[in-house]
Amino acid sequence: MTKLLEWVGGVLVLGAAWALVTFDLLDLSLPQTYKEVAWPMPLYLLVTFGCYSLATVGYRVATFNDCEEAAKELQEQIKEAKEDLRKKGLKI
Amino acid sequence: MASRKTSQRSQPDGDKYSVLLPTYNERENLPLIVWLLVKYFGESGYKYEIIVIDDGSPDGTLEVAEQLQQIYGEDKILLRPRAKKLGLGTAYIHGIKHATGNFIIIMDADLSHHPKFIPEFIEKQKEGNYDLVSGTRYRGNGGVYGWDLRRKIISRGANFVTQVLLRPGASDLTGSFRLYKKEVLESLVEQCVSKGYVFQMEMIVRARQLNFTIGEVPISFVDRVYGESKLGGNEIVSFLKGLLTLFATT
Ligand SMILES: Nc1nc2c(ncn2[C@@H]2O[C@H](COP(=O)(O)OP(=O)(O)O)[C@@H](O)[C@H]2O)c(=O)[nH]1
Ligand SMILES: [Mg+2]
């Protein structure tokens, strides 16, 4: 099963559950409060997910390591390598 | 002559590591990356070979590679050039055919992937007998150097979207510093259809799909010092295309 189908399946299941409660499709005579809570649920979920995404990406950007040390080490090694290679007879 | 061997720490196992170095206009970087590879493989004592796959670089990369072969020996540096620029994906396929190791290491030749991590990759692989070990910029002590805020946001954002949509079980999909068991790489390459940038992503997504085990090692990615990137430009567009393709097909 492709990821696309997994997503479509997931959305269908959730959507069906939501419609069932919101519109009382099975005539279960659910209490009115159930319907009132369920009705705006998709929007809440979307907003929550959006906030979570922004917070996660923001945090990860802020904590993305700057490898100053690695860059410095590389510069040193480049110098060393060039010298050694010249000694070994490399002509550029 | 025979006593040279004793200076290296002997490894009990018969593992050999073939490093594939695809190059296009890397005449300044190639000697440096080879020097570093020889240094770290020498220190750790693992058996290795370096396969340079040059695609007819107009800057004379191949000529530099030939000099390096003279210096380090034909058993260590193998040249498998191709006449013209045929792309990264096929460069790997071409390289694998000529590899004699039972493990293959894929890395860029532009010094953004540092050979000092290779011994860590190898230890990681042995630790869990992983089918592939992937370097990651996004976990632990991993990171980048020379990236501005914009690039970091794009990189992290793209990575997040990919994680959500594909749940690939690896944290760095677009990086290309990896160690594979040879037969695993062969079967992956056979399955992968993407070109260029997306190729790396497809490789690891398919790996997970085929139930190969994946180990990760944090790496520092230092932007290339010499030469220029051959990708770039419409990188974001091709990334999105690739992501959606993988989303619909895997
Ligand atoms: N043989 C071969 N190597 C290539 C080709 N395109 C890029 N490369 C090499 O692949 C590596 C990664 O390329 P680079 O331009 O640094 O990509 P970036 O790091 O994503 O910007 C470098 O070692 C390049 O020299 C190609 O068409 N053929
Ligand atoms: Mg690069």
Short mmCIF file of C-alpha atoms and ligand atoms in Angstrom, two decimals:
data_model
loop_
_atom_site.label_atom_id
_atom_site.label_comp_id
_atom_site.label_asym_id
_atom_site.label_seq_id
_atom_site.Cartn_x
_atom_site.Cartn_y
_atom_site.Cartn_z
CA MET A 1 0.00 0.00 0.00
CA THR A 2 1.40 3.37 -0.95
CA LYS A 3 1.68 6.24 1.49
CA LEU A 4 -0.90 8.10 -0.56
CA LEU A 5 -3.44 5.31 -0.05
CA GLU A 6 -2.63 5.13 3.65
CA TRP A 7 -3.41 8.82 3.94
CA VAL A 8 -6.58 8.59 1.90
CA GLY A 9 -7.70 5.65 4.04
CA GLY A 10 -6.92 7.50 7.26
CA VAL A 11 -8.80 10.61 6.16
CA LEU A 12 -11.80 8.54 5.08
CA VAL A 13 -12.02 6.71 8.40
CA LEU A 14 -11.72 9.91 10.43
CA GLY A 15 -14.13 11.72 8.14
CA ALA A 16 -16.69 8.94 8.45
CA ALA A 17 -16.44 8.93 12.25
CA TRP A 18 -16.81 12.69 12.28
CA ALA A 19 -19.88 12.67 10.00
CA LEU A 20 -21.43 9.86 12.02
CA VAL A 21 -21.34 11.87 15.22
CA THR A 22 -21.98 15.31 13.79
CA PHE A 23 -24.98 14.34 11.71
CA ASP A 24 -26.04 11.37 13.82
CA LEU A 25 -26.16 9.21 10.70
CA LEU A 26 -27.06 6.03 12.60
CA ASP A 27 -29.87 7.68 14.57
CA LEU A 28 -28.22 6.83 17.87
CA SER A 29 -29.90 9.90 19.37
CA LEU A 30 -26.57 11.13 20.71
CA PRO A 31 -26.70 14.01 23.18
CA GLN A 32 -26.61 17.44 21.57
CA THR A 33 -23.27 18.28 23.23
CA TYR A 34 -21.57 15.46 21.28
CA LYS A 35 -22.61 17.07 18.04
CA GLU A 36 -21.52 20.49 19.18
CA VAL A 37 -18.09 19.24 20.13
CA ALA A 38 -17.63 17.14 17.00
CA TRP A 39 -18.74 19.73 14.46
CA PRO A 40 -15.69 22.09 14.62
CA MET A 41 -13.26 19.24 15.40
CA PRO A 42 -11.57 19.10 11.96
CA LEU A 43 -10.71 22.78 12.18
CA TYR A 44 -9.29 22.37 15.69
CA LEU A 45 -7.19 19.44 14.56
CA LEU A 46 -5.85 21.37 11.58
CA VAL A 47 -4.96 24.40 13.70
CA THR A 48 -3.32 22.21 16.33
CA PHE A 49 -1.31 20.38 13.73
CA GLY A 50 -0.29 23.67 12.11
CA CYS A 51 0.94 25.04 15.42
CA TYR A 52 2.76 21.82 16.21
CA SER A 53 4.46 21.93 12.80
CA LEU A 54 5.54 25.54 13.13
CA ALA A 55 6.81 25.00 16.67
CA THR A 56 8.73 21.87 15.67
CA VAL A 57 10.33 23.38 12.60
CA GLY A 58 11.10 26.60 14.49
CA TYR A 59 12.74 24.69 17.32
CA ARG A 60 14.77 22.57 14.93
CA VAL A 61 15.95 25.59 12.98
CA ALA A 62 16.97 27.32 16.21
CA THR A 63 18.87 24.26 17.43
CA PHE A 64 20.45 23.39 14.07
CA ASN A 65 24.12 23.00 14.99
CA ASP A 66 26.63 25.35 13.41
CA CYS A 67 29.73 23.25 13.04
CA GLU A 68 32.37 25.96 13.45
CA GLU A 69 34.83 23.46 14.87
CA ALA A 70 34.43 21.10 11.94
CA ALA A 71 34.99 23.93 9.46
CA LYS A 72 38.13 25.04 11.26
CA GLU A 73 39.47 21.50 11.48
CA LEU A 74 38.86 21.05 7.76
CA GLN A 75 40.75 24.24 6.91
CA GLU A 76 43.75 23.04 8.91
CA GLN A 77 43.64 19.65 7.26
CA ILE A 78 43.41 21.21 3.80
CA LYS A 79 46.63 23.09 4.50
CA GLU A 80 48.33 19.97 5.79
CA ALA A 81 47.09 17.91 2.83
CA LYS A 82 48.29 20.40 0.26
CA GLU A 83 51.75 20.49 1.75
CA ASP A 84 51.97 16.72 1.98
CA LEU A 85 50.67 16.20 -1.53
CA ARG A 86 53.17 18.66 -2.93
CA LYS A 87 55.94 16.72 -1.22
CA LYS A 88 54.60 13.52 -2.74
CA GLY A 89 54.91 15.12 -6.17
CA LEU A 90 51.38 16.20 -7.04
CA LYS A 91 51.34 18.99 -9.61
CA ILE A 92 48.25 21.10 -9.99
CA MET B 1 58.32 -4.68 1.27
CA ALA B 2 56.29 -7.31 3.08
CA SER B 3 56.89 -5.61 6.40
CA ARG B 4 54.74 -2.64 5.45
CA LYS B 5 51.69 -4.52 6.62
CA THR B 6 52.81 -4.59 10.21
CA SER B 7 52.50 -0.84 10.56
CA GLN B 8 48.76 -1.13 10.15
CA ARG B 9 46.50 -2.44 12.83
CA SER B 10 45.32 -5.76 11.49
CA GLN B 11 41.61 -6.42 11.22
CA PRO B 12 40.52 -9.96 11.93
CA ASP B 13 37.63 -9.89 9.44
CA GLY B 14 37.88 -9.83 5.68
CA ASP B 15 35.68 -6.80 5.16
CA LYS B 16 36.64 -4.41 2.43
CA TYR B 17 35.18 -0.98 1.80
CA SER B 18 34.84 0.50 -1.68
CA VAL B 19 34.45 4.26 -1.66
CA LEU B 20 32.65 5.64 -4.70
CA LEU B 21 33.66 9.18 -5.58
CA PRO B 22 31.66 10.66 -8.44
CA THR B 23 33.36 13.79 -9.69
CA TYR B 24 32.50 16.57 -12.04
CA ASN B 25 34.88 19.53 -12.03
CA GLU B 26 36.47 18.67 -8.70
CA ARG B 27 40.16 19.11 -9.54
CA GLU B 28 40.79 21.13 -6.40
CA ASN B 29 38.78 18.92 -4.08
CA LEU B 30 39.75 15.48 -5.33
CA PRO B 31 43.35 15.42 -4.02
CA LEU B 32 42.18 16.69 -0.65
CA ILE B 33 39.36 14.19 -0.23
CA VAL B 34 41.63 11.35 -1.32
CA TRP B 35 44.32 12.46 1.10
CA LEU B 36 41.79 12.49 3.94
CA LEU B 37 40.41 9.09 2.96
CA VAL B 38 43.89 7.58 2.93
CA LYS B 39 44.62 9.19 6.29
CA TYR B 40 41.54 7.89 8.09
CA PHE B 41 41.53 4.45 6.50
CA GLY B 42 45.23 4.18 7.27
CA GLU B 43 44.68 5.07 10.91
CA SER B 44 41.74 2.72 11.40
CA GLY B 45 43.29 -0.13 9.41
CA TYR B 46 40.23 -1.19 7.43
CA LYS B 47 40.78 -2.51 3.92
CA TYR B 48 39.60 -0.11 1.25
CA GLU B 49 39.69 1.11 -2.32
CA ILE B 50 38.69 4.45 -3.80
CA ILE B 51 36.82 4.42 -7.09
CA VAL B 52 36.83 7.73 -8.92
CA ILE B 53 34.05 8.07 -11.46
CA ASP B 54 34.76 11.19 -13.46
CA ASP B 55 32.35 12.28 -16.14
CA GLY B 56 34.74 13.94 -18.55
CA SER B 57 35.22 17.05 -16.40
CA PRO B 58 36.49 19.89 -18.58
CA ASP B 59 38.67 21.17 -15.71
CA GLY B 60 41.00 18.17 -15.87
CA THR B 61 39.87 16.29 -12.79
CA LEU B 62 40.82 13.01 -14.43
CA GLU B 63 44.39 14.14 -14.97
CA VAL B 64 44.66 14.96 -11.26
CA ALA B 65 43.14 11.57 -10.45
CA GLU B 66 45.82 9.87 -12.54
CA GLN B 67 48.52 11.64 -10.56
CA LEU B 68 46.88 10.50 -7.33
CA GLN B 69 46.87 6.96 -8.64
CA GLN B 70 50.62 7.24 -9.21
CA ILE B 71 51.10 8.45 -5.64
CA TYR B 72 48.85 6.06 -3.77
CA GLY B 73 48.90 3.00 -6.01
CA GLU B 74 46.57 1.35 -8.48
CA ASP B 75 45.17 -0.99 -5.83
CA LYS B 76 43.96 1.95 -3.75
CA ILE B 77 42.82 4.41 -6.42
CA LEU B 78 40.74 3.01 -9.26
CA LEU B 79 39.75 5.21 -12.17
CA ARG B 80 36.50 4.40 -13.90
CA PRO B 81 35.85 7.50 -16.00
CA ARG B 82 33.04 8.02 -18.43
CA ALA B 83 33.20 10.12 -21.57
CA LYS B 84 30.52 12.64 -20.72
CA LYS B 85 28.31 13.93 -17.94
CA LEU B 86 25.69 11.25 -17.46
CA GLY B 87 24.45 12.13 -13.99
CA LEU B 88 24.99 10.96 -10.44
CA GLY B 89 22.61 8.00 -10.36
CA THR B 90 24.24 6.18 -13.23
CA ALA B 91 27.67 7.13 -11.88
CA TYR B 92 26.94 5.00 -8.80
CA ILE B 93 25.70 2.09 -10.90
CA HIS B 94 28.84 2.34 -12.98
CA GLY B 95 30.99 2.42 -9.85
CA ILE B 96 29.32 -0.54 -8.16
CA LYS B 97 30.08 -2.74 -11.14
CA HIS B 98 33.78 -2.22 -10.57
CA ALA B 99 33.78 -2.40 -6.77
CA THR B 100 35.56 -5.35 -5.17
CA GLY B 101 34.61 -4.60 -1.55
CA ASN B 102 31.69 -6.22 0.26
CA PHE B 103 30.70 -2.79 1.57
CA ILE B 104 30.24 0.37 -0.44
CA ILE B 105 30.56 3.92 0.80
CA ILE B 106 28.95 6.69 -1.19
CA MET B 107 30.02 10.26 -0.62
CA ASP B 108 30.44 13.56 -2.39
CA ALA B 109 33.92 14.54 -3.47
CA ASP B 110 33.46 18.20 -2.59
CA LEU B 111 34.69 17.95 1.05
CA SER B 112 31.23 18.50 2.49
CA HIS B 113 31.36 14.88 3.63
CA HIS B 114 34.35 14.38 5.90
CA PRO B 115 36.11 10.99 5.83
CA LYS B 116 36.66 11.16 9.60
CA PHE B 117 33.13 9.82 9.99
CA ILE B 118 33.78 6.66 8.00
CA PRO B 119 35.26 4.69 10.92
CA GLU B 120 32.13 5.65 12.89
CA PHE B 121 29.94 4.41 10.05
CA ILE B 122 31.81 1.12 10.02
CA GLU B 123 31.56 0.65 13.78
CA LYS B 124 27.87 1.48 13.66
CA GLN B 125 27.34 -1.05 10.89
CA LYS B 126 29.09 -3.78 12.86
CA GLU B 127 27.21 -2.89 16.03
CA GLY B 128 23.80 -3.81 14.62
CA ASN B 129 24.80 -5.61 11.42
CA TYR B 130 22.85 -2.87 9.62
CA ASP B 131 22.13 -3.15 5.90
CA LEU B 132 22.92 0.50 5.50
CA VAL B 133 24.27 3.30 7.65
CA SER B 134 23.28 6.84 6.81
CA GLY B 135 24.97 10.04 7.90
CA THR B 136 22.54 12.54 9.37
CA ARG B 137 22.77 16.31 9.75
CA TYR B 138 19.57 16.43 11.75
CA ARG B 139 20.30 14.38 14.85
CA GLY B 140 22.63 14.41 17.84
CA ASN B 141 25.85 16.26 17.17
CA GLY B 142 25.11 16.47 13.48
CA GLY B 143 24.90 19.85 11.83
CA VAL B 144 25.94 22.15 9.05
CA TYR B 145 28.40 24.92 8.41
CA GLY B 146 28.00 27.91 6.13
CA TRP B 147 24.21 27.89 5.96
CA ASP B 148 22.20 31.04 6.42
CA LEU B 149 18.84 31.17 8.19
CA ARG B 150 16.86 30.89 4.97
CA ARG B 151 18.60 27.70 3.96
CA LYS B 152 18.18 26.22 7.42
CA ILE B 153 14.44 26.94 7.38
CA ILE B 154 14.01 25.39 3.94
CA SER B 155 16.06 22.36 4.92
CA ARG B 156 14.25 21.76 8.20
CA GLY B 157 10.86 22.51 6.70
CA ALA B 158 11.39 20.16 3.77
CA ASN B 159 12.63 17.49 6.14
CA PHE B 160 9.59 17.87 8.39
CA VAL B 161 7.13 17.59 5.51
CA THR B 162 8.95 14.52 4.25
CA GLN B 163 8.90 12.89 7.68
CA VAL B 164 5.17 13.49 8.01
CA LEU B 165 4.25 12.27 4.54
CA LEU B 166 6.62 9.33 4.12
CA ARG B 167 7.57 8.25 7.66
CA PRO B 168 10.79 6.83 6.22
CA GLY B 169 12.47 5.73 9.46
CA ALA B 170 15.58 7.80 8.80
CA SER B 171 16.21 11.40 9.71
CA ASP B 172 18.30 12.58 6.74
CA LEU B 173 16.86 11.62 3.39
CA THR B 174 18.58 14.00 1.02
CA GLY B 175 22.09 13.54 2.38
CA SER B 176 24.26 11.24 0.35
CA PHE B 177 26.93 10.12 2.80
CA ARG B 178 26.13 6.46 3.34
CA LEU B 179 27.55 2.99 3.79
CA TYR B 180 25.78 0.02 2.22
CA LYS B 181 26.25 -3.72 2.12
CA LYS B 182 27.12 -4.27 -1.51
CA GLU B 183 24.23 -6.58 -2.33
CA VAL B 184 21.80 -4.21 -0.61
CA LEU B 185 22.98 -1.28 -2.69
CA GLU B 186 22.75 -3.37 -5.84
CA SER B 187 19.16 -4.32 -5.20
CA LEU B 188 18.23 -0.75 -4.25
CA VAL B 189 19.83 0.76 -7.32
CA GLU B 190 17.89 -1.68 -9.46
CA GLN B 191 14.60 -0.49 -7.96
CA CYS B 192 15.23 3.21 -7.97
CA VAL B 193 14.04 5.18 -10.93
CA SER B 194 14.63 8.81 -9.87
CA LYS B 195 17.36 11.01 -11.20
CA GLY B 196 19.66 13.42 -9.47
CA TYR B 197 18.63 14.97 -6.22
CA VAL B 198 15.68 12.72 -5.51
CA PHE B 199 17.73 9.58 -6.04
CA GLN B 200 19.15 9.68 -2.49
CA MET B 201 15.71 10.11 -1.04
CA GLU B 202 14.25 7.25 -3.03
CA MET B 203 17.12 4.97 -2.02
CA ILE B 204 16.40 5.28 1.68
CA VAL B 205 12.63 5.20 1.32
CA ARG B 206 12.85 2.00 -0.72
CA ALA B 207 15.31 0.58 1.77
CA ARG B 208 12.74 0.90 4.51
CA GLN B 209 10.03 -0.49 2.26
CA LEU B 210 12.15 -3.57 1.56
CA ASN B 211 12.75 -4.01 5.31
CA PHE B 212 16.44 -3.29 5.19
CA THR B 213 17.81 -2.12 8.54
CA ILE B 214 19.13 1.42 8.80
CA GLY B 215 21.67 2.80 11.27
CA GLU B 216 22.44 6.50 11.61
CA VAL B 217 25.58 8.46 12.45
CA PRO B 218 25.47 12.23 13.08
CA ILE B 219 27.72 14.12 10.68
CA SER B 220 28.79 17.72 10.27
CA PHE B 221 28.21 18.99 6.77
CA VAL B 222 30.59 21.75 5.75
CA ASP B 223 29.59 23.57 2.58
CA ARG B 224 31.99 23.10 -0.29
CA VAL B 225 35.00 25.41 -0.22
CA TYR B 226 36.16 24.96 -3.81
CA GLY B 227 34.20 24.79 -7.03
CA GLU B 228 30.49 25.12 -7.35
CA SER B 229 27.45 22.96 -6.79
CA LYS B 230 26.07 21.26 -9.86
CA LEU B 231 22.59 21.02 -8.50
CA GLY B 232 20.96 24.06 -6.93
CA GLY B 233 18.71 26.26 -9.03
CA ASN B 234 15.39 24.47 -9.21
CA GLU B 235 16.32 22.25 -6.27
CA ILE B 236 13.11 22.98 -4.41
CA VAL B 237 10.92 22.20 -7.40
CA SER B 238 12.64 18.90 -8.07
CA PHE B 239 12.49 18.07 -4.37
CA LEU B 240 8.73 18.60 -4.28
CA LYS B 241 8.22 16.61 -7.46
CA GLY B 242 10.28 13.77 -6.04
CA LEU B 243 8.49 13.87 -2.72
CA LEU B 244 5.07 13.65 -4.35
CA THR B 245 6.22 10.88 -6.66
CA LEU B 246 7.47 8.85 -3.71
CA PHE B 247 4.31 9.67 -1.78
CA ALA B 248 2.18 8.23 -4.57
CA THR B 249 4.35 5.25 -5.48
CA THR B 250 5.89 3.83 -2.30
N1 LIG C 1 30.40 11.55 -12.18
C1 LIG C 1 29.55 12.56 -11.93
N2 LIG C 1 29.64 13.22 -10.74
C2 LIG C 1 28.79 14.24 -10.50
C3 LIG C 1 27.80 14.64 -11.43
N3 LIG C 1 27.10 15.68 -10.89
C4 LIG C 1 27.63 15.90 -9.67
N4 LIG C 1 28.66 15.05 -9.43
C5 LIG C 1 29.47 14.92 -8.19
O1 LIG C 1 28.57 14.56 -7.16
C6 LIG C 1 28.92 15.19 -5.93
C7 LIG C 1 27.80 16.07 -5.41
O2 LIG C 1 27.55 17.13 -6.30
P1 LIG C 1 27.34 18.63 -5.83
O3 LIG C 1 27.39 19.47 -7.03
O4 LIG C 1 28.29 18.97 -4.72
O5 LIG C 1 25.87 18.55 -5.28
P2 LIG C 1 25.32 19.25 -3.95
O6 LIG C 1 26.25 18.90 -2.85
O7 LIG C 1 23.95 18.66 -3.76
O8 LIG C 1 25.30 20.69 -4.25
C8 LIG C 1 30.19 15.94 -6.23
O9 LIG C 1 31.28 15.11 -5.86
C9 LIG C 1 30.13 16.18 -7.72
O10 LIG C 1 31.42 16.31 -8.29
C10 LIG C 1 27.73 13.93 -12.70
O11 LIG C 1 26.92 14.20 -13.56
N5 LIG C 1 28.62 12.90 -12.88
MG MG C 2 28.03 19.37 -2.53
#
